[in-house]
């Protein structure tokens, strides 16, 4: 879009994109943690407290991803309108 506009876009656009990418990486990490804990739970029995913490961390990461996705969609729409 910067090439089409012939000038750099607003700094909030790149910031929103960076936050969205970071949110994706956090969700991926939380999902990996959930998989690891689920596989270890099958071997050692059910420690419910830690399992709930892992799931709640994943839920919080998904909520943050949802908010970041909404923001980045709006920012990209605005950038598209400016070009």
PDB file of N, CA and C in Angstrom:
ATOM      1  N   UNK A   1       0.817  -1.192   0.000  1.00  0.00           N
ATOM      2  CA  UNK A   1       0.000   0.000   0.000  1.00  0.00           C
ATOM      3  C   UNK A   1       0.856   1.248   0.000  1.00  0.00           C
ATOM      4  N   UNK A   2       2.003   1.167   0.656  1.00  0.00           N
ATOM      5  CA  UNK A   2       2.881   2.338   0.667  1.00  0.00           C
ATOM      6  C   UNK A   2       3.366   2.661  -0.743  1.00  0.00           C
ATOM      7  N   UNK A   3       3.577   1.642  -1.544  1.00  0.00           N
ATOM      8  CA  UNK A   3       4.006   1.883  -2.928  1.00  0.00           C
ATOM      9  C   UNK A   3       2.904   2.545  -3.737  1.00  0.00           C
ATOM     10  N   UNK A   4       1.668   2.162  -3.491  1.00  0.00           N
ATOM     11  CA  UNK A   4       0.551   2.760  -4.212  1.00  0.00           C
ATOM     12  C   UNK A   4       0.335   4.209  -3.795  1.00  0.00           C
ATOM     13  N   UNK A   5       0.550   4.484  -2.537  1.00  0.00           N
ATOM     14  CA  UNK A   5       0.292   5.819  -2.000  1.00  0.00           C
ATOM     15  C   UNK A   5       1.474   6.760  -2.239  1.00  0.00           C
ATOM     16  N   UNK A   6       2.632   6.231  -2.551  1.00  0.00           N
ATOM     17  CA  UNK A   6       3.861   6.988  -2.803  1.00  0.00           C
ATOM     18  C   UNK A   6       4.368   7.740  -1.572  1.00  0.00           C
ATOM     19  N   UNK A   7       3.947   7.326  -0.415  1.00  0.00           N
ATOM     20  CA  UNK A   7       4.443   7.907   0.828  1.00  0.00           C
ATOM     21  C   UNK A   7       4.214   6.903   1.953  1.00  0.00           C
ATOM     22  N   UNK A   8       4.969   7.043   3.027  1.00  0.00           N
ATOM     23  CA  UNK A   8       4.775   6.097   4.131  1.00  0.00           C
ATOM     24  C   UNK A   8       3.409   6.287   4.787  1.00  0.00           C
ATOM     25  N   UNK A   9       2.844   5.184   5.217  1.00  0.00           N
ATOM     26  CA  UNK A   9       1.551   5.233   5.879  1.00  0.00           C
ATOM     27  C   UNK A   9       1.729   5.596   7.352  1.00  0.00           C
ATOM     28  N   UNK A  10       0.644   5.840   8.008  1.00  0.00           N
ATOM     29  CA  UNK A  10       0.664   6.252   9.404  1.00  0.00           C
ATOM     30  C   UNK A  10       1.317   5.172  10.270  1.00  0.00           C
ATOM     31  N   UNK A  11       1.974   5.580  11.334  1.00  0.00           N
ATOM     32  CA  UNK A  11       2.692   4.653  12.214  1.00  0.00           C
ATOM     33  C   UNK A  11       1.754   3.677  12.917  1.00  0.00           C
ATOM     34  N   UNK A  12       0.503   4.069  13.140  1.00  0.00           N
ATOM     35  CA  UNK A  12      -0.452   3.181  13.795  1.00  0.00           C
ATOM     36  C   UNK A  12      -0.734   1.928  12.970  1.00  0.00           C
ATOM     37  N   UNK A  13      -0.583   2.041  11.665  1.00  0.00           N
ATOM     38  CA  UNK A  13      -0.842   0.890  10.796  1.00  0.00           C
ATOM     39  C   UNK A  13       0.193  -0.203  11.047  1.00  0.00           C
ATOM     40  N   UNK A  14       1.448   0.163  11.048  1.00  0.00           N
ATOM     41  CA  UNK A  14       2.482  -0.845  11.286  1.00  0.00           C
ATOM     42  C   UNK A  14       2.437  -1.352  12.728  1.00  0.00           C
ATOM     43  N   UNK A  15       2.073  -0.489  13.664  1.00  0.00           N
ATOM     44  CA  UNK A  15       1.948  -0.909  15.058  1.00  0.00           C
ATOM     45  C   UNK A  15       0.833  -1.942  15.212  1.00  0.00           C
ATOM     46  N   UNK A  16      -0.298  -1.701  14.571  1.00  0.00           N
ATOM     47  CA  UNK A  16      -1.418  -2.646  14.649  1.00  0.00           C
ATOM     48  C   UNK A  16      -1.054  -3.982  14.011  1.00  0.00           C
ATOM     49  N   UNK A  17      -0.334  -3.938  12.909  1.00  0.00           N
ATOM     50  CA  UNK A  17       0.093  -5.175  12.257  1.00  0.00           C
ATOM     51  C   UNK A  17       1.074  -5.950  13.132  1.00  0.00           C
ATOM     52  N   UNK A  18       1.976  -5.237  13.794  1.00  0.00           N
ATOM     53  CA  UNK A  18       2.931  -5.889  14.690  1.00  0.00           C
ATOM     54  C   UNK A  18       2.221  -6.531  15.889  1.00  0.00           C
ATOM     55  N   UNK A  19       1.251  -5.823  16.452  1.00  0.00           N
ATOM     56  CA  UNK A  19       0.501  -6.372  17.587  1.00  0.00           C
ATOM     57  C   UNK A  19      -0.304  -7.603  17.174  1.00  0.00           C
ATOM     58  N   UNK A  20      -0.846  -7.576  15.963  1.00  0.00           N
ATOM     59  CA  UNK A  20      -1.595  -8.727  15.467  1.00  0.00           C
ATOM     60  C   UNK A  20      -0.681  -9.941  15.304  1.00  0.00           C
ATOM     61  N   UNK A  21       0.490  -9.725  14.738  1.00  0.00           N
ATOM     62  CA  UNK A  21       1.448 -10.813  14.570  1.00  0.00           C
ATOM     63  C   UNK A  21       1.895 -11.356  15.928  1.00  0.00           C
ATOM     64  N   UNK A  22       2.122 -10.473  16.881  1.00  0.00           N
ATOM     65  CA  UNK A  22       2.511 -10.905  18.219  1.00  0.00           C
ATOM     66  C   UNK A  22       1.387 -11.709  18.877  1.00  0.00           C
ATOM     67  N   UNK A  23       0.145 -11.300  18.680  1.00  0.00           N
ATOM     68  CA  UNK A  23      -0.993 -12.035  19.229  1.00  0.00           C
ATOM     69  C   UNK A  23      -1.082 -13.440  18.635  1.00  0.00           C
ATOM     70  N   UNK A  24      -0.807 -13.549  17.353  1.00  0.00           N
ATOM     71  CA  UNK A  24      -0.812 -14.862  16.702  1.00  0.00           C
ATOM     72  C   UNK A  24       0.257 -15.753  17.319  1.00  0.00           C
ATOM     73  N   UNK A  25       1.425 -15.199  17.537  1.00  0.00           N
ATOM     74  CA  UNK A  25       2.518 -15.986  18.126  1.00  0.00           C
ATOM     75  C   UNK A  25       2.200 -16.415  19.549  1.00  0.00           C
ATOM     76  N   UNK A  26       1.533 -15.561  20.312  1.00  0.00           N
ATOM     77  CA  UNK A  26       1.161 -15.916  21.687  1.00  0.00           C
ATOM     78  C   UNK A  26       0.135 -17.048  21.678  1.00  0.00           C
ATOM     79  N   UNK A  27      -0.844 -16.977  20.784  1.00  0.00           N
ATOM     80  CA  UNK A  27      -1.839 -18.046  20.693  1.00  0.00           C
ATOM     81  C   UNK A  27      -1.165 -19.359  20.308  1.00  0.00           C
ATOM     82  N   UNK A  28      -0.233 -19.309  19.375  1.00  0.00           N
ATOM     83  CA  UNK A  28       0.484 -20.523  18.992  1.00  0.00           C
ATOM     84  C   UNK A  28       1.246 -21.107  20.176  1.00  0.00           C
ATOM     85  N   UNK A  29       1.890 -20.267  20.961  1.00  0.00           N
ATOM     86  CA  UNK A  29       2.643 -20.746  22.123  1.00  0.00           C
ATOM     87  C   UNK A  29       1.711 -21.347  23.169  1.00  0.00           C
ATOM     88  N   UNK A  30       0.575 -20.695  23.421  1.00  0.00           N
ATOM     89  CA  UNK A  30      -0.374 -21.218  24.405  1.00  0.00           C
ATOM     90  C   UNK A  30      -0.971 -22.542  23.941  1.00  0.00           C
ATOM     91  N   UNK A  31      -1.201 -22.660  22.649  1.00  0.00           N
ATOM     92  CA  UNK A  31      -1.743 -23.916  22.111  1.00  0.00           C
ATOM     93  C   UNK A  31      -0.721 -25.045  22.265  1.00  0.00           C
ATOM     94  N   UNK A  32       0.549 -24.744  22.027  1.00  0.00           N
ATOM     95  CA  UNK A  32       1.589 -25.753  22.224  1.00  0.00           C
ATOM     96  C   UNK A  32       1.654 -26.179  23.684  1.00  0.00           C
ATOM     97  N   UNK A  33       1.531 -25.205  24.598  1.00  0.00           N
ATOM     98  CA  UNK A  33       1.518 -25.528  26.024  1.00  0.00           C
ATOM     99  C   UNK A  33       0.342 -26.441  26.366  1.00  0.00           C
ATOM    100  N   UNK A  34      -0.814 -26.150  25.782  1.00  0.00           N
ATOM    101  CA  UNK A  34      -1.990 -26.971  26.040  1.00  0.00           C
ATOM    102  C   UNK A  34      -1.774 -28.400  25.548  1.00  0.00           C
ATOM    103  N   UNK A  35      -1.181 -28.555  24.395  1.00  0.00           N
ATOM    104  CA  UNK A  35      -0.924 -29.889  23.848  1.00  0.00           C
ATOM    105  C   UNK A  35       0.054 -30.647  24.734  1.00  0.00           C
ATOM    106  N   UNK A  36       1.105 -29.971  25.174  1.00  0.00           N
ATOM    107  CA  UNK A  36       2.089 -30.618  26.046  1.00  0.00           C
ATOM    108  C   UNK A  36       1.445 -31.056  27.354  1.00  0.00           C
ATOM    109  N   UNK A  37       0.635 -30.190  27.952  1.00  0.00           N
ATOM    110  CA  UNK A  37      -0.001 -30.528  29.219  1.00  0.00           C
ATOM    111  C   UNK A  37      -1.027 -31.646  29.038  1.00  0.00           C
ATOM    112  N   UNK A  38      -1.719 -31.656  27.907  1.00  0.00           N
ATOM    113  CA  UNK A  38      -2.701 -32.710  27.665  1.00  0.00           C
ATOM    114  C   UNK A  38      -2.013 -34.061  27.508  1.00  0.00           C
ATOM    115  N   UNK A  39      -0.884 -34.084  26.834  1.00  0.00           N
ATOM    116  CA  UNK A  39      -0.188 -35.354  26.658  1.00  0.00           C
ATOM    117  C   UNK A  39       0.445 -35.830  27.967  1.00  0.00           C
ATOM    118  N   UNK A  40       0.937 -34.910  28.788  1.00  0.00           N
ATOM    119  CA  UNK A  40       1.516 -35.317  30.075  1.00  0.00           C
ATOM    120  C   UNK A  40       0.433 -35.741  31.058  1.00  0.00           C
ATOM    121  N   UNK A  41      -0.745 -35.181  30.934  1.00  0.00           N
ATOM    122  CA  UNK A  41      -1.856 -35.549  31.814  1.00  0.00           C
ATOM    123  C   UNK A  41      -2.292 -36.995  31.555  1.00  0.00           C
ATOM    124  N   UNK A  42      -2.223 -37.415  30.309  1.00  0.00           N
ATOM    125  CA  UNK A  42      -2.601 -38.792  29.988  1.00  0.00           C
ATOM    126  C   UNK A  42      -1.626 -39.779  30.614  1.00  0.00           C
ATOM    127  N   UNK A  43      -0.378 -39.383  30.769  1.00  0.00           N
ATOM    128  CA  UNK A  43       0.625 -40.269  31.344  1.00  0.00           C
ATOM    129  C   UNK A  43       0.567 -40.297  32.871  1.00  0.00           C
ATOM    130  N   UNK A  44       0.329 -39.157  33.491  1.00  0.00           N
ATOM    131  CA  UNK A  44       0.497 -39.043  34.938  1.00  0.00           C
ATOM    132  C   UNK A  44      -0.799 -38.865  35.714  1.00  0.00           C
ATOM    133  N   UNK A  45      -1.904 -38.882  35.094  1.00  0.00           N
ATOM    134  CA  UNK A  45      -3.154 -38.665  35.805  1.00  0.00           C
ATOM    135  C   UNK A  45      -3.609 -37.226  35.694  1.00  0.00           C
ATOM    136  N   UNK A  46      -4.780 -36.916  36.207  1.00  0.00           N
ATOM    137  CA  UNK A  46      -5.381 -35.595  35.983  1.00  0.00           C
ATOM    138  C   UNK A  46      -5.062 -34.541  37.038  1.00  0.00           C
ATOM    139  N   UNK A  47      -4.036 -33.698  36.853  1.00  0.00           N
ATOM    140  CA  UNK A  47      -3.874 -32.523  37.730  1.00  0.00           C
ATOM    141  C   UNK A  47      -4.746 -31.380  37.209  1.00  0.00           C
ATOM    142  N   UNK A  48      -5.931 -31.233  37.735  1.00  0.00           N
ATOM    143  CA  UNK A  48      -6.931 -30.313  37.190  1.00  0.00           C
ATOM    144  C   UNK A  48      -6.535 -28.839  37.288  1.00  0.00           C
ATOM    145  N   UNK A  49      -5.893 -28.432  38.337  1.00  0.00           N
ATOM    146  CA  UNK A  49      -5.609 -27.016  38.548  1.00  0.00           C
ATOM    147  C   UNK A  49      -4.691 -26.454  37.459  1.00  0.00           C
ATOM    148  N   UNK A  50      -3.624 -27.148  37.154  1.00  0.00           N
ATOM    149  CA  UNK A  50      -2.709 -26.669  36.118  1.00  0.00           C
ATOM    150  C   UNK A  50      -3.370 -26.705  34.751  1.00  0.00           C
ATOM    151  N   UNK A  51      -4.184 -27.742  34.514  1.00  0.00           N
ATOM    152  CA  UNK A  51      -4.866 -27.862  33.230  1.00  0.00           C
ATOM    153  C   UNK A  51      -5.804 -26.680  33.014  1.00  0.00           C
ATOM    154  N   UNK A  52      -6.505 -26.269  34.055  1.00  0.00           N
ATOM    155  CA  UNK A  52      -7.412 -25.129  33.945  1.00  0.00           C
ATOM    156  C   UNK A  52      -6.642 -23.839  33.680  1.00  0.00           C
ATOM    157  N   UNK A  53      -5.482 -23.693  34.298  1.00  0.00           N
ATOM    158  CA  UNK A  53      -4.670 -22.497  34.060  1.00  0.00           C
ATOM    159  C   UNK A  53      -4.212 -22.420  32.615  1.00  0.00           C
ATOM    160  N   UNK A  54      -3.837 -23.562  32.055  1.00  0.00           N
ATOM    161  CA  UNK A  54      -3.374 -23.593  30.663  1.00  0.00           C
ATOM    162  C   UNK A  54      -4.510 -23.226  29.722  1.00  0.00           C
ATOM    163  N   UNK A  55      -5.689 -23.753  29.985  1.00  0.00           N
ATOM    164  CA  UNK A  55      -6.840 -23.456  29.136  1.00  0.00           C
ATOM    165  C   UNK A  55      -7.251 -21.998  29.276  1.00  0.00           C
ATOM    166  N   UNK A  56      -7.208 -21.465  30.489  1.00  0.00           N
ATOM    167  CA  UNK A  56      -7.548 -20.052  30.686  1.00  0.00           C
ATOM    168  C   UNK A  56      -6.524 -19.131  30.009  1.00  0.00           C
ATOM    169  N   UNK A  57      -5.265 -19.520  30.020  1.00  0.00           N
ATOM    170  CA  UNK A  57      -4.243 -18.734  29.330  1.00  0.00           C
ATOM    171  C   UNK A  57      -4.494 -18.739  27.826  1.00  0.00           C
ATOM    172  N   UNK A  58      -4.898 -19.889  27.298  1.00  0.00           N
ATOM    173  CA  UNK A  58      -5.222 -19.973  25.872  1.00  0.00           C
ATOM    174  C   UNK A  58      -6.444 -19.119  25.553  1.00  0.00           C
ATOM    175  N   UNK A  59      -7.443 -19.157  26.409  1.00  0.00           N
ATOM    176  CA  UNK A  59      -8.646 -18.350  26.193  1.00  0.00           C
ATOM    177  C   UNK A  59      -8.316 -16.858  26.216  1.00  0.00           C
ATOM    178  N   UNK A  60      -7.466 -16.438  27.122  1.00  0.00           N
ATOM    179  CA  UNK A  60      -7.071 -15.028  27.190  1.00  0.00           C
ATOM    180  C   UNK A  60      -6.286 -14.628  25.940  1.00  0.00           C
ATOM    181  N   UNK A  61      -5.432 -15.527  25.467  1.00  0.00           N
ATOM    182  CA  UNK A  61      -4.660 -15.237  24.252  1.00  0.00           C
ATOM    183  C   UNK A  61      -5.584 -15.140  23.040  1.00  0.00           C
ATOM    184  N   UNK A  62      -6.597 -15.998  22.980  1.00  0.00           N
ATOM    185  CA  UNK A  62      -7.557 -15.933  21.872  1.00  0.00           C
ATOM    186  C   UNK A  62      -8.377 -14.647  21.918  1.00  0.00           C
ATOM    187  N   UNK A  63      -8.717 -14.209  23.112  1.00  0.00           N
ATOM    188  CA  UNK A  63      -9.455 -12.941  23.244  1.00  0.00           C
ATOM    189  C   UNK A  63      -8.599 -11.769  22.756  1.00  0.00           C
ATOM    190  N   UNK A  64      -7.330 -11.776  23.134  1.00  0.00           N
ATOM    191  CA  UNK A  64      -6.427 -10.716  22.675  1.00  0.00           C
ATOM    192  C   UNK A  64      -6.256 -10.766  21.160  1.00  0.00           C
ATOM    193  N   UNK A  65      -6.204 -11.972  20.604  1.00  0.00           N
ATOM    194  CA  UNK A  65      -6.102 -12.111  19.151  1.00  0.00           C
ATOM    195  C   UNK A  65      -7.345 -11.582  18.462  1.00  0.00           C
ATOM    196  N   UNK A  66      -8.490 -11.848  19.036  1.00  0.00           N
ATOM    197  CA  UNK A  66      -9.745 -11.347  18.475  1.00  0.00           C
ATOM    198  C   UNK A  66      -9.759  -9.821  18.436  1.00  0.00           C
ATOM    199  N   UNK A  67      -9.352  -9.203  19.529  1.00  0.00           N
ATOM    200  CA  UNK A  67      -9.313  -7.735  19.576  1.00  0.00           C
ATOM    201  C   UNK A  67      -8.289  -7.169  18.593  1.00  0.00           C
ATOM    202  N   UNK A  68      -7.129  -7.817  18.509  1.00  0.00           N
ATOM    203  CA  UNK A  68      -6.096  -7.357  17.577  1.00  0.00           C
ATOM    204  C   UNK A  68      -6.555  -7.513  16.133  1.00  0.00           C
ATOM    205  N   UNK A  69      -7.288  -8.585  15.851  1.00  0.00           N
ATOM    206  CA  UNK A  69      -7.785  -8.814  14.500  1.00  0.00           C
ATOM    207  C   UNK A  69      -8.797  -7.748  14.111  1.00  0.00           C
ATOM    208  N   UNK A  70      -9.680  -7.405  15.021  1.00  0.00           N
ATOM    209  CA  UNK A  70     -10.647  -6.341  14.730  1.00  0.00           C
ATOM    210  C   UNK A  70      -9.935  -5.023  14.433  1.00  0.00           C
ATOM    211  N   UNK A  71      -8.947  -4.715  15.251  1.00  0.00           N
ATOM    212  CA  UNK A  71      -8.232  -3.455  15.067  1.00  0.00           C
ATOM    213  C   UNK A  71      -7.472  -3.440  13.747  1.00  0.00           C
ATOM    214  N   UNK A  72      -6.803  -4.542  13.429  1.00  0.00           N
ATOM    215  CA  UNK A  72      -6.005  -4.566  12.204  1.00  0.00           C
ATOM    216  C   UNK A  72      -6.911  -4.536  10.973  1.00  0.00           C
ATOM    217  N   UNK A  73      -8.086  -5.143  11.061  1.00  0.00           N
ATOM    218  CA  UNK A  73      -9.015  -5.064   9.922  1.00  0.00           C
ATOM    219  C   UNK A  73      -9.445  -3.621   9.678  1.00  0.00           C
ATOM    220  N   UNK A  74      -9.743  -2.903  10.751  1.00  0.00           N
ATOM    221  CA  UNK A  74     -10.141  -1.502  10.625  1.00  0.00           C
ATOM    222  C   UNK A  74      -8.992  -0.661  10.082  1.00  0.00           C
ATOM    223  N   UNK A  75      -7.803  -0.884  10.605  1.00  0.00           N
ATOM    224  CA  UNK A  75      -6.633  -0.114  10.176  1.00  0.00           C
ATOM    225  C   UNK A  75      -6.331  -0.369   8.708  1.00  0.00           C
ATOM    226  N   UNK A  76      -6.405  -1.624   8.295  1.00  0.00           N
ATOM    227  CA  UNK A  76      -6.135  -1.941   6.891  1.00  0.00           C
ATOM    228  C   UNK A  76      -7.210  -1.373   5.972  1.00  0.00           C
ATOM    229  N   UNK A  77      -8.459  -1.363   6.438  1.00  0.00           N
ATOM    230  CA  UNK A  77      -9.507  -0.757   5.636  1.00  0.00           C
ATOM    231  C   UNK A  77      -9.242   0.738   5.463  1.00  0.00           C
ATOM    232  N   UNK A  78      -8.850   1.402   6.537  1.00  0.00           N
ATOM    233  CA  UNK A  78      -8.535   2.827   6.462  1.00  0.00           C
ATOM    234  C   UNK A  78      -7.345   3.079   5.531  1.00  0.00           C
ATOM    235  N   UNK A  79      -6.332   2.233   5.628  1.00  0.00           N
ATOM    236  CA  UNK A  79      -5.155   2.383   4.756  1.00  0.00           C
ATOM    237  C   UNK A  79      -5.547   2.173   3.303  1.00  0.00           C
ATOM    238  N   UNK A  80      -6.403   1.213   3.069  1.00  0.00           N
ATOM    239  CA  UNK A  80      -6.880   0.958   1.698  1.00  0.00           C
ATOM    240  C   UNK A  80      -7.659   2.155   1.173  1.00  0.00           C
ATOM    241  N   UNK A  81      -8.458   2.776   2.014  1.00  0.00           N
ATOM    242  CA  UNK A  81      -9.219   3.953   1.592  1.00  0.00           C
ATOM    243  C   UNK A  81      -8.316   5.135   1.292  1.00  0.00           C
ATOM    244  N   UNK A  82      -7.189   5.224   2.017  1.00  0.00           N
ATOM    245  CA  UNK A  82      -6.260   6.330   1.771  1.00  0.00           C
ATOM    246  C   UNK A  82      -5.511   6.154   0.453  1.00  0.00           C
ATOM    247  N   UNK A  83      -5.354   4.905   0.020  1.00  0.00           N
ATOM    248  CA  UNK A  83      -4.637   4.688  -1.246  1.00  0.00           C
ATOM    249  C   UNK A  83      -5.620   4.819  -2.352  1.00  0.00           C
TER     250      UNK A  83
END
